[in-house]
Each structure stands twice: as structure tokens, then as C-alpha cells.
PDB file of C-alpha atoms in Angstrom:
ATOM      1  CA  MET D   1      21.855   3.121 -22.058  1.00 39.00           C
ATOM      2  CA  LYS D   2      21.329  -1.093 -22.618  1.00 42.00           C
ATOM      3  CA  GLU D   3      19.989  -3.039 -19.362  1.00 47.00           C
ATOM      4  CA  LYS D   4      22.333  -6.042 -19.693  1.00 52.00           C
ATOM      5  CA  GLU D   5      21.472  -8.495 -17.345  1.00 62.00           C
ATOM      6  CA  PRO D   6      17.458  -9.022 -16.666  1.00 76.00           C
ATOM      7  CA  THR D   7      15.849  -7.250 -13.582  1.00 77.00           C
ATOM      8  CA  SER D   8      14.101  -9.078 -10.414  1.00 81.00           C
ATOM      9  CA  LYS D   9      11.504  -6.429  -9.144  1.00 83.00           C
ATOM     10  CA  THR D  10      10.378  -9.548  -6.364  1.00 90.00           C
ATOM     11  CA  LEU D  11      12.451 -13.097  -5.995  1.00 94.00           C
ATOM     12  CA  ALA D  12       9.183 -15.099  -7.075  1.00 93.00           C
ATOM     13  CA  ASP D  13      10.762 -13.250 -10.183  1.00 92.00           C
ATOM     14  CA  LEU D  14      14.018 -14.406 -10.023  1.00 94.00           C
ATOM     15  CA  TYR D  15      13.262 -17.815  -8.917  1.00 95.00           C
ATOM     16  CA  GLU D  16      10.619 -18.226 -12.151  1.00 94.00           C
ATOM     17  CA  MET D  17      13.826 -16.715 -14.143  1.00 93.00           C
ATOM     18  CA  MET D  18      15.877 -19.927 -12.925  1.00 95.00           C
ATOM     19  CA  GLY D  19      13.519 -22.727 -12.888  1.00 95.00           C
ATOM     20  CA  LEU D  20      13.296 -22.628  -8.817  1.00 95.00           C
ATOM     21  CA  PRO D  21       9.846 -22.946  -6.495  1.00 93.00           C
ATOM     22  CA  VAL D  22       8.155 -20.566  -5.271  1.00 93.00           C
ATOM     23  CA  ASP D  23       5.222 -21.917  -3.183  1.00 91.00           C
ATOM     24  CA  LEU D  24       7.393 -20.712  -0.184  1.00 87.00           C
ATOM     25  CA  ILE D  25       7.950 -17.554  -1.863  1.00 89.00           C
ATOM     26  CA  SER D  26       4.875 -14.776  -0.420  1.00 81.00           C
ATOM     27  CA  THR D  27       5.595 -11.332  -2.079  1.00 76.00           C
ATOM     28  CA  GLU D  28       2.180  -9.860  -1.535  1.00 79.00           C
ATOM     29  CA  SER D  29       3.974  -7.543   1.293  1.00 84.00           C
ATOM     30  CA  GLY D  30       6.734  -6.220   0.079  1.00 91.00           C
ATOM     31  CA  PHE D  31       8.507  -8.752   2.614  1.00 95.00           C
ATOM     32  CA  THR D  32       9.693 -12.301   2.241  1.00 96.00           C
ATOM     33  CA  ILE D  33      11.817 -14.749   4.358  1.00 96.00           C
ATOM     34  CA  HIS D  34      12.249 -18.277   3.555  1.00 96.00           C
ATOM     35  CA  SER D  35      15.142 -21.692   4.508  1.00 97.00           C
ATOM     36  CA  LEU D  36      17.108 -21.366   1.426  1.00 97.00           C
ATOM     37  CA  LYS D  37      17.738 -25.329   1.912  1.00 97.00           C
ATOM     38  CA  GLU D  38      14.082 -26.141   1.171  1.00 95.00           C
ATOM     39  CA  THR D  39      14.423 -24.151  -2.556  1.00 96.00           C
ATOM     40  CA  PHE D  40      18.260 -25.160  -3.251  1.00 96.00           C
ATOM     41  CA  LYS D  41      17.816 -29.223  -3.515  1.00 93.00           C
ATOM     42  CA  ASP D  42      19.808 -30.198  -5.914  1.00 95.00           C
ATOM     43  CA  LEU D  43      23.026 -29.171  -5.343  1.00 97.00           C
ATOM     44  CA  PRO D  44      26.101 -27.412  -6.439  1.00 97.00           C
ATOM     45  CA  PHE D  45      23.652 -24.501  -7.768  1.00 97.00           C
ATOM     46  CA  LYS D  46      25.247 -21.639  -9.837  1.00 97.00           C
ATOM     47  CA  SER D  47      22.762 -18.685 -10.644  1.00 96.00           C
ATOM     48  CA  ILE D  48      21.972 -16.252 -13.411  1.00 95.00           C
ATOM     49  CA  ALA D  49      23.755 -12.855 -13.246  1.00 93.00           C
ATOM     50  CA  TYR D  50      20.561 -10.171 -12.708  1.00 92.00           C
ATOM     51  CA  ARG D  51      19.644  -6.994 -10.848  1.00 89.00           C
ATOM     52  CA  PRO D  52      17.238  -7.024  -8.178  1.00 91.00           C
ATOM     53  CA  ASP D  53      15.168  -4.018  -7.556  1.00 89.00           C
ATOM     54  CA  TYR D  54      15.091  -4.962  -3.614  1.00 93.00           C
ATOM     55  CA  PHE D  55      16.790  -5.288  -0.983  1.00 95.00           C
ATOM     56  CA  SER D  56      18.390  -8.261   1.119  1.00 95.00           C
ATOM     57  CA  PHE D  57      20.079 -10.253   4.176  1.00 96.00           C
ATOM     58  CA  VAL D  58      21.488 -13.632   3.493  1.00 97.00           C
ATOM     59  CA  PHE D  59      21.751 -15.319   7.361  1.00 98.00           C
ATOM     60  CA  VAL D  60      23.852 -18.342   6.260  1.00 98.00           C
ATOM     61  CA  LYS D  61      24.921 -20.347   9.601  1.00 98.00           C
ATOM     62  CA  ASN D  62      26.360 -23.303   7.616  1.00 98.00           C
ATOM     63  CA  ALA D  63      26.612 -23.122   3.722  1.00 98.00           C
ATOM     64  CA  TYR D  64      29.496 -22.832   1.660  1.00 97.00           C
ATOM     65  CA  GLY D  65      29.193 -20.916  -2.276  1.00 96.00           C
ATOM     66  CA  LYS D  66      29.831 -18.093  -3.511  1.00 95.00           C
ATOM     67  CA  TYR D  67      28.209 -14.218  -4.303  1.00 92.00           C
ATOM     68  CA  ILE D  68      29.579 -12.275  -6.701  1.00 91.00           C
ATOM     69  CA  ILE D  69      28.220  -8.414  -6.377  1.00 87.00           C
ATOM     70  CA  ASP D  70      29.190  -5.771  -9.071  1.00 80.00           C
ATOM     71  CA  GLU D  71      32.518  -7.942  -9.992  1.00 80.00           C
ATOM     72  CA  MET D  72      33.056  -8.288  -6.900  1.00 87.00           C
ATOM     73  CA  GLY D  73      33.314 -12.299  -4.996  1.00 92.00           C
ATOM     74  CA  PHE D  74      33.065 -13.343  -2.020  1.00 93.00           C
ATOM     75  CA  ASP D  75      32.967 -16.305  -0.020  1.00 94.00           C
ATOM     76  CA  ILE D  76      29.968 -17.963   1.432  1.00 93.00           C
ATOM     77  CA  ASN D  77      30.861 -18.969   5.162  1.00 95.00           C
ATOM     78  CA  PRO D  78      29.091 -20.183   8.444  1.00 97.00           C
ATOM     79  CA  GLY D  79      28.167 -17.093  10.388  1.00 96.00           C
ATOM     80  CA  THR D  80      28.347 -14.994   7.586  1.00 95.00           C
ATOM     81  CA  ILE D  81      25.642 -11.814   6.497  1.00 96.00           C
ATOM     82  CA  TYR D  82      25.365 -10.877   3.588  1.00 93.00           C
ATOM     83  CA  PHE D  83      23.439  -7.387   2.605  1.00 93.00           C
ATOM     84  CA  THR D  84      22.959  -5.839  -0.752  1.00 91.00           C
ATOM     85  CA  ASN D  85      20.930  -3.238  -2.383  1.00 89.00           C
ATOM     86  CA  PRO D  86      18.584  -2.590  -5.330  1.00 89.00           C
ATOM     87  CA  GLY D  87      20.283  -2.273  -8.162  1.00 81.00           C
ATOM     88  CA  ASN D  88      23.252  -3.584  -7.820  1.00 81.00           C
ATOM     89  CA  TYR D  89      24.700  -6.519 -10.757  1.00 86.00           C
ATOM     90  CA  ARG D  90      24.963  -9.714  -8.666  1.00 90.00           C
ATOM     91  CA  SER D  91      25.077 -14.044  -8.971  1.00 93.00           C
ATOM     92  CA  PHE D  92      25.274 -16.323  -6.499  1.00 95.00           C
ATOM     93  CA  GLU D  93      26.866 -20.479  -6.390  1.00 97.00           C
ATOM     94  CA  TRP D  94      25.831 -22.504  -3.363  1.00 97.00           C
ATOM     95  CA  SER D  95      27.900 -25.366  -3.341  1.00 98.00           C
ATOM     96  CA  GLU D  96      26.207 -26.780   0.923  1.00 97.00           C
ATOM     97  CA  ILE D  97      23.839 -25.524   2.333  1.00 98.00           C
ATOM     98  CA  THR D  98      22.886 -26.880   5.804  1.00 98.00           C
ATOM     99  CA  ASP D  99      21.464 -23.515   7.355  1.00 98.00           C
ATOM    100  CA  ALA D 100      20.483 -20.401   5.538  1.00 98.00           C
ATOM    101  CA  TYR D 101      18.020 -18.083   5.819  1.00 98.00           C
ATOM    102  CA  LEU D 102      17.069 -15.195   3.117  1.00 98.00           C
ATOM    103  CA  ILE D 103      14.988 -12.353   3.914  1.00 97.00           C
ATOM    104  CA  THR D 104      14.132  -9.893   0.918  1.00 96.00           C
ATOM    105  CA  PHE D 105      12.112  -6.763   1.404  1.00 95.00           C
ATOM    106  CA  ASN D 106      11.799  -3.334  -0.787  1.00 93.00           C
ATOM    107  CA  GLU D 107      11.099   0.566  -0.343  1.00 90.00           C
ATOM    108  CA  PHE D 108       7.327   0.408   0.353  1.00 90.00           C
ATOM    109  CA  TYR D 109       8.131  -2.148   3.144  1.00 92.00           C
ATOM    110  CA  LEU D 110       9.948  -0.266   4.839  1.00 92.00           C
ATOM    111  CA  LYS D 111       7.751   3.048   4.461  1.00 89.00           C
ATOM    112  CA  GLU D 112       4.680   0.832   5.834  1.00 90.00           C
ATOM    113  CA  HIS D 113       5.338  -1.669   8.229  1.00 89.00           C
ATOM    114  CA  VAL D 114       8.934   0.011   9.567  1.00 89.00           C
ATOM    115  CA  HIS D 115       8.644   3.810   9.133  1.00 87.00           C
ATOM    116  CA  PRO D 116       8.185   6.350   7.142  1.00 86.00           C
ATOM    117  CA  ASP D 117      11.617   8.164   7.152  1.00 87.00           C
ATOM    118  CA  VAL D 118      13.142   5.039   7.660  1.00 91.00           C
ATOM    119  CA  TYR D 119      16.841   5.969   6.322  1.00 91.00           C
ATOM    120  CA  GLN D 120      16.572   8.203   9.804  1.00 88.00           C
ATOM    121  CA  ASP D 121      17.779   5.489  11.409  1.00 90.00           C
ATOM    122  CA  PHE D 122      18.806   3.119   9.440  1.00 94.00           C
ATOM    123  CA  SER D 123      20.911   4.709   6.814  1.00 92.00           C
ATOM    124  CA  PHE D 124      22.850   2.145   6.525  1.00 92.00           C
ATOM    125  CA  LEU D 125      20.900   0.576   4.357  1.00 94.00           C
ATOM    126  CA  LEU D 126      21.710   2.751   2.282  1.00 92.00           C
ATOM    127  CA  THR D 127      25.080   1.632   2.204  1.00 89.00           C
ATOM    128  CA  GLU D 128      27.081   0.925  -1.651  1.00 83.00           C
ATOM    129  CA  ILE D 129      30.499  -0.486   0.146  1.00 69.00           C
ATOM    130  CA  VAL D 130      28.955  -4.032   0.177  1.00 72.00           C
ATOM    131  CA  GLN D 131      31.300  -6.673   2.777  1.00 82.00           C
ATOM    132  CA  PRO D 132      29.737  -9.832   3.687  1.00 90.00           C
ATOM    133  CA  ARG D 133      29.702  -9.235   7.768  1.00 91.00           C
ATOM    134  CA  LEU D 134      31.488 -12.283   9.782  1.00 93.00           C
ATOM    135  CA  MET D 135      29.408 -12.605  13.178  1.00 94.00           C
ATOM    136  CA  LEU D 136      30.629 -13.884  16.227  1.00 95.00           C
ATOM    137  CA  PRO D 137      29.294 -17.101  18.029  1.00 96.00           C
ATOM    138  CA  ALA D 138      26.610 -14.980  20.392  1.00 96.00           C
ATOM    139  CA  GLN D 139      26.147 -11.982  18.240  1.00 96.00           C
ATOM    140  CA  PHE D 140      25.156 -14.706  15.900  1.00 97.00           C
ATOM    141  CA  ALA D 141      22.647 -16.370  18.007  1.00 97.00           C
ATOM    142  CA  ASP D 142      20.647 -12.928  18.847  1.00 96.00           C
ATOM    143  CA  ILE D 143      20.053 -12.603  15.040  1.00 97.00           C
ATOM    144  CA  GLU D 144      19.649 -15.938  14.486  1.00 98.00           C
ATOM    145  CA  GLN D 145      16.785 -15.618  17.293  1.00 98.00           C
ATOM    146  CA  LEU D 146      14.914 -12.968  15.330  1.00 98.00           C
ATOM    147  CA  TYR D 147      14.636 -13.806  12.299  1.00 98.00           C
ATOM    148  CA  ARG D 148      13.586 -17.957  13.356  1.00 98.00           C
ATOM    149  CA  GLN D 149      11.128 -15.553  14.789  1.00 98.00           C
ATOM    150  CA  ILE D 150      10.033 -13.877  11.934  1.00 97.00           C
ATOM    151  CA  HIS D 151      10.180 -17.183   9.460  1.00 97.00           C
ATOM    152  CA  LYS D 152       7.753 -18.887  12.651  1.00 97.00           C
ATOM    153  CA  GLU D 153       5.097 -15.428  11.838  1.00 96.00           C
ATOM    154  CA  GLN D 154       5.477 -15.477   8.042  1.00 94.00           C
ATOM    155  CA  LEU D 155       4.018 -19.084   7.955  1.00 93.00           C
ATOM    156  CA  GLY D 156       0.961 -18.417  10.961  1.00 93.00           C
ATOM    157  CA  LYS D 157      -2.419 -16.903  10.388  1.00 92.00           C
ATOM    158  CA  SER D 158      -1.930 -14.272  13.093  1.00 94.00           C
ATOM    159  CA  PRO D 159      -4.526 -11.461  12.232  1.00 93.00           C
ATOM    160  CA  TYR D 160      -1.267  -9.016  12.747  1.00 93.00           C
ATOM    161  CA  LYS D 161       0.940 -10.798  11.165  1.00 92.00           C
ATOM    162  CA  ASN D 162       2.763  -7.838   9.281  1.00 89.00           C
ATOM    163  CA  LYS D 163       2.749  -5.877  12.799  1.00 92.00           C
ATOM    164  CA  ILE D 164       4.922  -8.431  14.067  1.00 95.00           C
ATOM    165  CA  ILE D 165       6.948  -9.146  11.511  1.00 95.00           C
ATOM    166  CA  GLY D 166       7.563  -5.676  11.036  1.00 94.00           C
ATOM    167  CA  SER D 167       8.591  -4.772  15.255  1.00 96.00           C
ATOM    168  CA  LEU D 168      10.389  -7.878  14.787  1.00 97.00           C
ATOM    169  CA  PHE D 169      12.319  -6.782  11.636  1.00 97.00           C
ATOM    170  CA  VAL D 170      12.670  -2.909  13.595  1.00 96.00           C
ATOM    171  CA  ALA D 171      14.721  -5.341  16.110  1.00 97.00           C
ATOM    172  CA  LEU D 172      16.473  -7.188  13.331  1.00 97.00           C
ATOM    173  CA  LEU D 173      17.652  -3.499  11.979  1.00 96.00           C
ATOM    174  CA  LEU D 174      18.686  -2.652  15.728  1.00 96.00           C
ATOM    175  CA  LYS D 175      20.804  -5.285  16.090  1.00 96.00           C
ATOM    176  CA  ILE D 176      22.427  -5.536  12.865  1.00 96.00           C
ATOM    177  CA  LYS D 177      22.507  -1.235  13.204  1.00 95.00           C
ATOM    178  CA  GLU D 178      24.004  -2.383  16.504  1.00 95.00           C
ATOM    179  CA  TYR D 179      26.880  -4.661  15.508  1.00 94.00           C
ATOM    180  CA  PHE D 180      28.726  -3.161  12.406  1.00 91.00           C
ATOM    181  CA  TRP D 181      26.677   0.246  11.207  1.00 91.00           C
ATOM    182  CA  GLN D 182      27.294   2.673  14.537  1.00 89.00           C
ATOM    183  CA  ASP D 183      29.336   4.845  13.284  1.00 88.00           C
ATOM    184  CA  TYR D 184      28.071   4.839   9.274  1.00 88.00           C
ATOM    185  CA  ASN D 185      27.677   8.059   8.156  1.00 90.00           C
ATOM    186  CA  PRO D 186      25.892   8.534   4.500  1.00 91.00           C
ATOM    187  CA  ILE D 187      27.329  11.767   4.152  1.00 91.00           C
ATOM    188  CA  TYR D 188      30.647  11.027   4.087  1.00 89.00           C
ATOM    189  CA  GLU D 189      29.870   8.615   2.044  1.00 89.00           C
ATOM    190  CA  GLY D 190      28.098  10.413  -0.598  1.00 88.00           C
ATOM    191  CA  ASN D 191      31.076  12.785  -0.606  1.00 88.00           C
ATOM    192  CA  ARG D 192      33.960  10.291  -0.637  1.00 84.00           C
ATOM    193  CA  SER D 193      32.960   7.114  -2.066  1.00 84.00           C
ATOM    194  CA  SER D 194      29.160   6.985  -3.212  1.00 91.00           C
ATOM    195  CA  SER D 195      29.135   6.063  -6.525  1.00 91.00           C
ATOM    196  CA  ILE D 196      24.991   6.285  -7.308  1.00 93.00           C
ATOM    197  CA  VAL D 197      25.896  10.358  -5.881  1.00 95.00           C
ATOM    198  CA  LYS D 198      28.605  10.480  -8.141  1.00 95.00           C
ATOM    199  CA  ILE D 199      27.283   9.234 -11.368  1.00 95.00           C
ATOM    200  CA  PHE D 200      24.469  11.246 -10.718  1.00 96.00           C
ATOM    201  CA  LYS D 201      25.851  14.259 -10.690  1.00 95.00           C
ATOM    202  CA  LYS D 202      27.746  13.561 -13.714  1.00 96.00           C
ATOM    203  CA  ASN D 203      24.737  12.983 -15.785  1.00 96.00           C
ATOM    204  CA  LEU D 204      23.391  15.896 -14.013  1.00 96.00           C
ATOM    205  CA  GLU D 205      26.508  18.233 -15.690  1.00 95.00           C
ATOM    206  CA  GLU D 206      26.130  15.966 -19.296  1.00 95.00           C
ATOM    207  CA  HIS D 207      22.438  16.454 -19.088  1.00 94.00           C
ATOM    208  CA  TYR D 208      22.148  20.165 -19.345  1.00 91.00           C
ATOM    209  CA  ARG D 209      25.683  20.654 -21.309  1.00 90.00           C
ATOM    210  CA  ALA D 210      23.390  18.630 -23.631  1.00 91.00           C
ATOM    211  CA  ILE D 211      21.036  21.398 -23.126  1.00 85.00           C
ATOM    212  CA  VAL D 212      22.880  24.337 -23.283  1.00 82.00           C
ATOM    213  CA  PHE D 213      24.651  23.165 -26.773  1.00 84.00           C
ATOM    214  CA  GLY D 214      21.127  21.785 -28.335  1.00 82.00           C
ATOM    215  CA  GLN D 215      21.884  18.405 -28.024  1.00 87.00           C
ATOM    216  CA  GLU D 216      18.588  17.862 -25.877  1.00 83.00           C
ATOM    217  CA  ASN D 217      15.571  20.074 -25.399  1.00 78.00           C
ATOM    218  CA  SER D 218      13.935  18.864 -22.569  1.00 82.00           C
ATOM    219  CA  LEU D 219      14.401  18.318 -18.231  1.00 86.00           C
ATOM    220  CA  TYR D 220      14.838  14.840 -17.080  1.00 91.00           C
ATOM    221  CA  ARG D 221      12.998  13.862 -14.327  1.00 92.00           C
ATOM    222  CA  VAL D 222      13.179  12.127 -11.178  1.00 94.00           C
ATOM    223  CA  GLN D 223      12.472   8.840 -13.591  1.00 94.00           C
ATOM    224  CA  ASP D 224      14.876   9.713 -16.345  1.00 95.00           C
ATOM    225  CA  TYR D 225      18.044   9.654 -13.772  1.00 96.00           C
ATOM    226  CA  ALA D 226      16.888   6.776 -12.174  1.00 94.00           C
ATOM    227  CA  ASP D 227      16.869   4.967 -15.393  1.00 92.00           C
ATOM    228  CA  LEU D 228      20.317   6.365 -16.506  1.00 93.00           C
ATOM    229  CA  GLN D 229      20.944   3.441 -13.451  1.00 91.00           C
ATOM    230  CA  HIS D 230      18.514   0.962 -13.176  1.00 88.00           C
ATOM    231  CA  LEU D 231      17.142   2.172 -10.177  1.00 90.00           C
ATOM    232  CA  HIS D 232      14.013   2.154  -8.790  1.00 89.00           C
ATOM    233  CA  PRO D 233      13.666   6.780  -8.226  1.00 92.00           C
ATOM    234  CA  ASN D 234      12.008   6.064  -5.078  1.00 91.00           C
ATOM    235  CA  TYR D 235      15.378   4.267  -4.369  1.00 93.00           C
ATOM    236  CA  LEU D 236      17.358   7.515  -5.921  1.00 94.00           C
ATOM    237  CA  SER D 237      15.781   9.736  -4.267  1.00 94.00           C
ATOM    238  CA  SER D 238      16.799   8.222  -0.779  1.00 93.00           C
ATOM    239  CA  VAL D 239      20.057   7.520  -1.622  1.00 94.00           C
ATOM    240  CA  ILE D 240      20.645  11.362  -3.067  1.00 95.00           C
ATOM    241  CA  LYS D 241      18.474  12.970  -0.424  1.00 94.00           C
ATOM    242  CA  THR D 242      20.104  10.591   2.567  1.00 94.00           C
ATOM    243  CA  LYS D 243      23.564  11.128   0.711  1.00 95.00           C
ATOM    244  CA  THR D 244      23.695  15.012   0.127  1.00 94.00           C
ATOM    245  CA  GLY D 245      21.440  16.456   2.291  1.00 93.00           C
ATOM    246  CA  LYS D 246      19.004  17.519  -0.872  1.00 94.00           C
ATOM    247  CA  PRO D 247      16.427  16.028  -2.667  1.00 93.00           C
ATOM    248  CA  VAL D 248      17.021  15.053  -6.387  1.00 94.00           C
ATOM    249  CA  SER D 249      14.592  17.950  -7.566  1.00 92.00           C
ATOM    250  CA  MET D 250      16.174  20.049  -5.287  1.00 94.00           C
ATOM    251  CA  TRP D 251      19.622  19.709  -7.584  1.00 96.00           C
ATOM    252  CA  ILE D 252      17.525  19.784 -10.761  1.00 94.00           C
ATOM    253  CA  SER D 253      16.213  22.969  -9.965  1.00 94.00           C
ATOM    254  CA  GLU D 254      19.418  24.534  -8.724  1.00 94.00           C
ATOM    255  CA  LYS D 255      21.186  23.207 -11.714  1.00 94.00           C
ATOM    256  CA  THR D 256      18.178  24.950 -14.304  1.00 93.00           C
ATOM    257  CA  VAL D 257      18.340  27.601 -12.124  1.00 95.00           C
ATOM    258  CA  ALA D 258      21.979  28.013 -12.451  1.00 94.00           C
ATOM    259  CA  GLU D 259      22.330  27.259 -16.413  1.00 92.00           C
ATOM    260  CA  ALA D 260      19.587  30.102 -16.594  1.00 93.00           C
ATOM    261  CA  LYS D 261      21.306  32.868 -14.461  1.00 93.00           C
ATOM    262  CA  SER D 262      24.291  32.312 -16.828  1.00 91.00           C
ATOM    263  CA  LEU D 263      22.708  32.301 -19.933  1.00 91.00           C
ATOM    264  CA  LEU D 264      21.083  35.191 -18.906  1.00 93.00           C
ATOM    265  CA  HIS D 265      24.219  37.147 -18.054  1.00 90.00           C
ATOM    266  CA  ASN D 266      25.848  35.734 -20.553  1.00 89.00           C
ATOM    267  CA  SER D 267      24.383  35.568 -23.599  1.00 88.00           C
ATOM    268  CA  GLU D 268      22.037  37.676 -25.615  1.00 89.00           C
ATOM    269  CA  ALA D 269      19.545  35.098 -26.658  1.00 90.00           C
ATOM    270  CA  SER D 270      15.585  36.332 -25.866  1.00 93.00           C
ATOM    271  CA  ILE D 271      14.200  35.071 -22.713  1.00 94.00           C
ATOM    272  CA  LYS D 272      11.888  32.992 -24.963  1.00 92.00           C
ATOM    273  CA  GLU D 273      14.813  31.441 -27.056  1.00 91.00           C
ATOM    274  CA  ILE D 274      16.282  30.518 -22.774  1.00 92.00           C
ATOM    275  CA  SER D 275      13.259  29.416 -22.007  1.00 91.00           C
ATOM    276  CA  PHE D 276      12.978  26.575 -24.731  1.00 88.00           C
ATOM    277  CA  MET D 277      16.446  25.895 -24.466  1.00 87.00           C
ATOM    278  CA  LEU D 278      16.406  24.714 -21.269  1.00 88.00           C
ATOM    279  CA  GLY D 279      12.977  22.588 -22.192  1.00 84.00           C
ATOM    280  CA  PHE D 280      10.319  25.146 -21.047  1.00 88.00           C
ATOM    281  CA  SER D 281       7.108  24.871 -23.237  1.00 85.00           C
ATOM    282  CA  GLU D 282       5.770  28.599 -23.002  1.00 91.00           C
ATOM    283  CA  ALA D 283       8.722  31.485 -21.642  1.00 93.00           C
ATOM    284  CA  THR D 284       5.598  32.047 -19.209  1.00 94.00           C
ATOM    285  CA  HIS D 285       6.045  29.236 -17.415  1.00 94.00           C
ATOM    286  CA  PHE D 286      10.422  30.135 -17.144  1.00 94.00           C
ATOM    287  CA  SER D 287       9.328  32.884 -16.253  1.00 95.00           C
ATOM    288  CA  ASN D 288       7.177  31.858 -12.543  1.00 95.00           C
ATOM    289  CA  TYR D 289      10.092  29.331 -12.729  1.00 94.00           C
ATOM    290  CA  PHE D 290      12.971  31.639 -12.208  1.00 95.00           C
ATOM    291  CA  LYS D 291      11.054  33.665 -10.160  1.00 95.00           C
ATOM    292  CA  LYS D 292      10.002  31.025  -7.557  1.00 94.00           C
ATOM    293  CA  TYR D 293      13.823  30.641  -6.503  1.00 94.00           C
ATOM    294  CA  THR D 294      15.261  33.788  -7.013  1.00 94.00           C
ATOM    295  CA  GLU D 295      12.624  36.422  -6.622  1.00 94.00           C
ATOM    296  CA  LEU D 296      13.408  37.908  -9.653  1.00 93.00           C
ATOM    297  CA  THR D 297      11.407  37.474 -13.294  1.00 94.00           C
ATOM    298  CA  PRO D 298      14.447  36.254 -16.112  1.00 94.00           C
ATOM    299  CA  VAL D 299      13.983  39.979 -17.114  1.00 94.00           C
ATOM    300  CA  ALA D 300      14.538  41.947 -13.904  1.00 94.00           C
ATOM    301  CA  TYR D 301      17.839  39.645 -13.282  1.00 93.00           C
ATOM    302  CA  ARG D 302      18.994  40.677 -16.848  1.00 93.00           C
ATOM    303  CA  LYS D 303      18.947  44.578 -16.710  1.00 91.00           C
ATOM    304  CA  LEU D 304      19.944  43.720 -12.906  1.00 90.00           C
ATOM    305  CA  GLN D 305      23.045  42.091 -14.081  1.00 87.00           C
ATOM    306  CA  ASN D 306      23.754  44.697 -16.946  1.00 85.00           C
ATOM    307  CA  SER D 307      23.654  46.938 -14.865  1.00 84.00           C
ATOM    308  CA  LYS D 308      26.190  45.912 -12.850  1.00 78.00           C
ATOM    309  CA  SER D 309      28.407  45.578 -16.345  1.00 66.00           C
TER     310      SER D 309
END
């Protein structure tokens, strides 16, 4: 699948592509925070369209402009928080900035400095329903106090900088969850409206159909399914596991075994032919794989099914 727009692995990458200063951006830890007023001094400004490989929060105390995310346009107004995920196409325009801050962070930072299983407590980070959140003044004041303290620590020289920022960021995420996402259910979204889950299942079905019809001769890995959606494999894995209850590897293994059972029961192909058909280089590898998940060898499974006919 051909990528239509540039991918930004870090905020510094994006700013460099657009000719913006990067001296305020430190991406070493996977976390950045800065005042947008210090970067966008020549207004109005219109960005390129891009696909980021990181999460972001924009805290708009007093600014105006427009965000376009996956072809949905939102006006930027005072008192608003914008949250975006890796992978969404987006662009933005600024017409006026008096006070606005941007935080970006990647999954490595979350797992290193927030919690190894961060999506258990903060599953809303994987939400795909991208809507700006307009805050009450008192709510925004709570949030502002936290992100300004984070910015202060980021500029400081404390040997405990990352731990302090990590703790403050947890408090920020908890406040955001309290105000907006207490009732977010990732499984519900996974079943009803998750485009990532739907596309993954579609790609899974199409790939195995191509394998059975001889159009493909190798099994896709997590990386391959992630590439089809222009996502980082870790992010795809997190979305699928959180929203379906099963990791990508289990979806792949269950589909492989299901196709193997169907071929063993409904075709006259030999075990060797079926193993090659399903992308295994050796029949013994296929037999071991099949037995791992069914406790039967392919030969024993075929005999058992034939005895029932």
C-alpha cells in the first residue's frame, strides 16, 4: 500500500520537514512539551499533511485555528483539548496563538515512565473517536497547573527529571480520564466502531483467502499487518489486544489453525501440500504448530474427522 503523506516519527522530524525551529524540542526520552507561541511566530501558518508515529495533546488556553484529522475538520478555540493517536492523517492551521501548549509522547515513554501495562488504566489513549474536548474553566485550570509544572521540570536540570515528569504526567492523564473518559470501554469500541480492528480483521481474512487460493505463500507477521495500516507494530498490537481481548499473535494462530482444520477435513491435499499452502517451509514445522494448538497431529486430526463422516 503506497503511503500518500509523510510519516513523522518525532515532533522534531515534523518541524524540520516544515522548516520550523527545533531548539525547543527534545525527543530523547520520547516525550516533548513546549509553548506553541514560541514556535509559530509567523502567523497564519498552515502545516503539511502528515501521519505521526506518536500521541499528542494540545492544550488551548487562548488560540484560534483549525485541525483536520482523517478528513474531519475541527475549529481550534480557547478552553479546548485536542488528543490524537499515532497513525491518523492530520494537518493544522494557526491563525492566532496567545497561549497554547503541545505535549507529544510515544508508547515507549508510556511503558518506561508511566506503567508497563499503561493501557489497563488509560485505555482511552487508544480511542479512535477523535473529538476535541471543550473544558469548563475550573477543569482547564486544573489541567493547566499540571502541564505548566511539567514544562517547568522539562526545562530544569534535576537528576530525577524523567521520574518527576512521569509522575506529573500520570496525574495529568488521571485528570483527563476523570473529566472525559471515565466510561470509555475499549471492548465496546473494538466490537462496534474501531476502524483499526475492522481493517485488521478484513486484512486477516483476505490474506488467508489469498493463501488458500495460492496467491500468497507466506504467513503475515504483526509487522505486515501494521504496515497495511501505516501503524507501528507495537501500537497495532496494543489496540488489538485492548479492544478485542486477544493479541494479534493469537488472532493469527487461531486463523491459521482454523484454515488448517478446514483443509485437512475438506480437501484431499497431503499434509505436506497443506503445510506449504499455509506458508510453512517444512511439514514438520506445520505438524508441531498444529499439535501445539490442538493437541493432535494433522494426521490424527484428519483420521478423527474421517471417522466421523
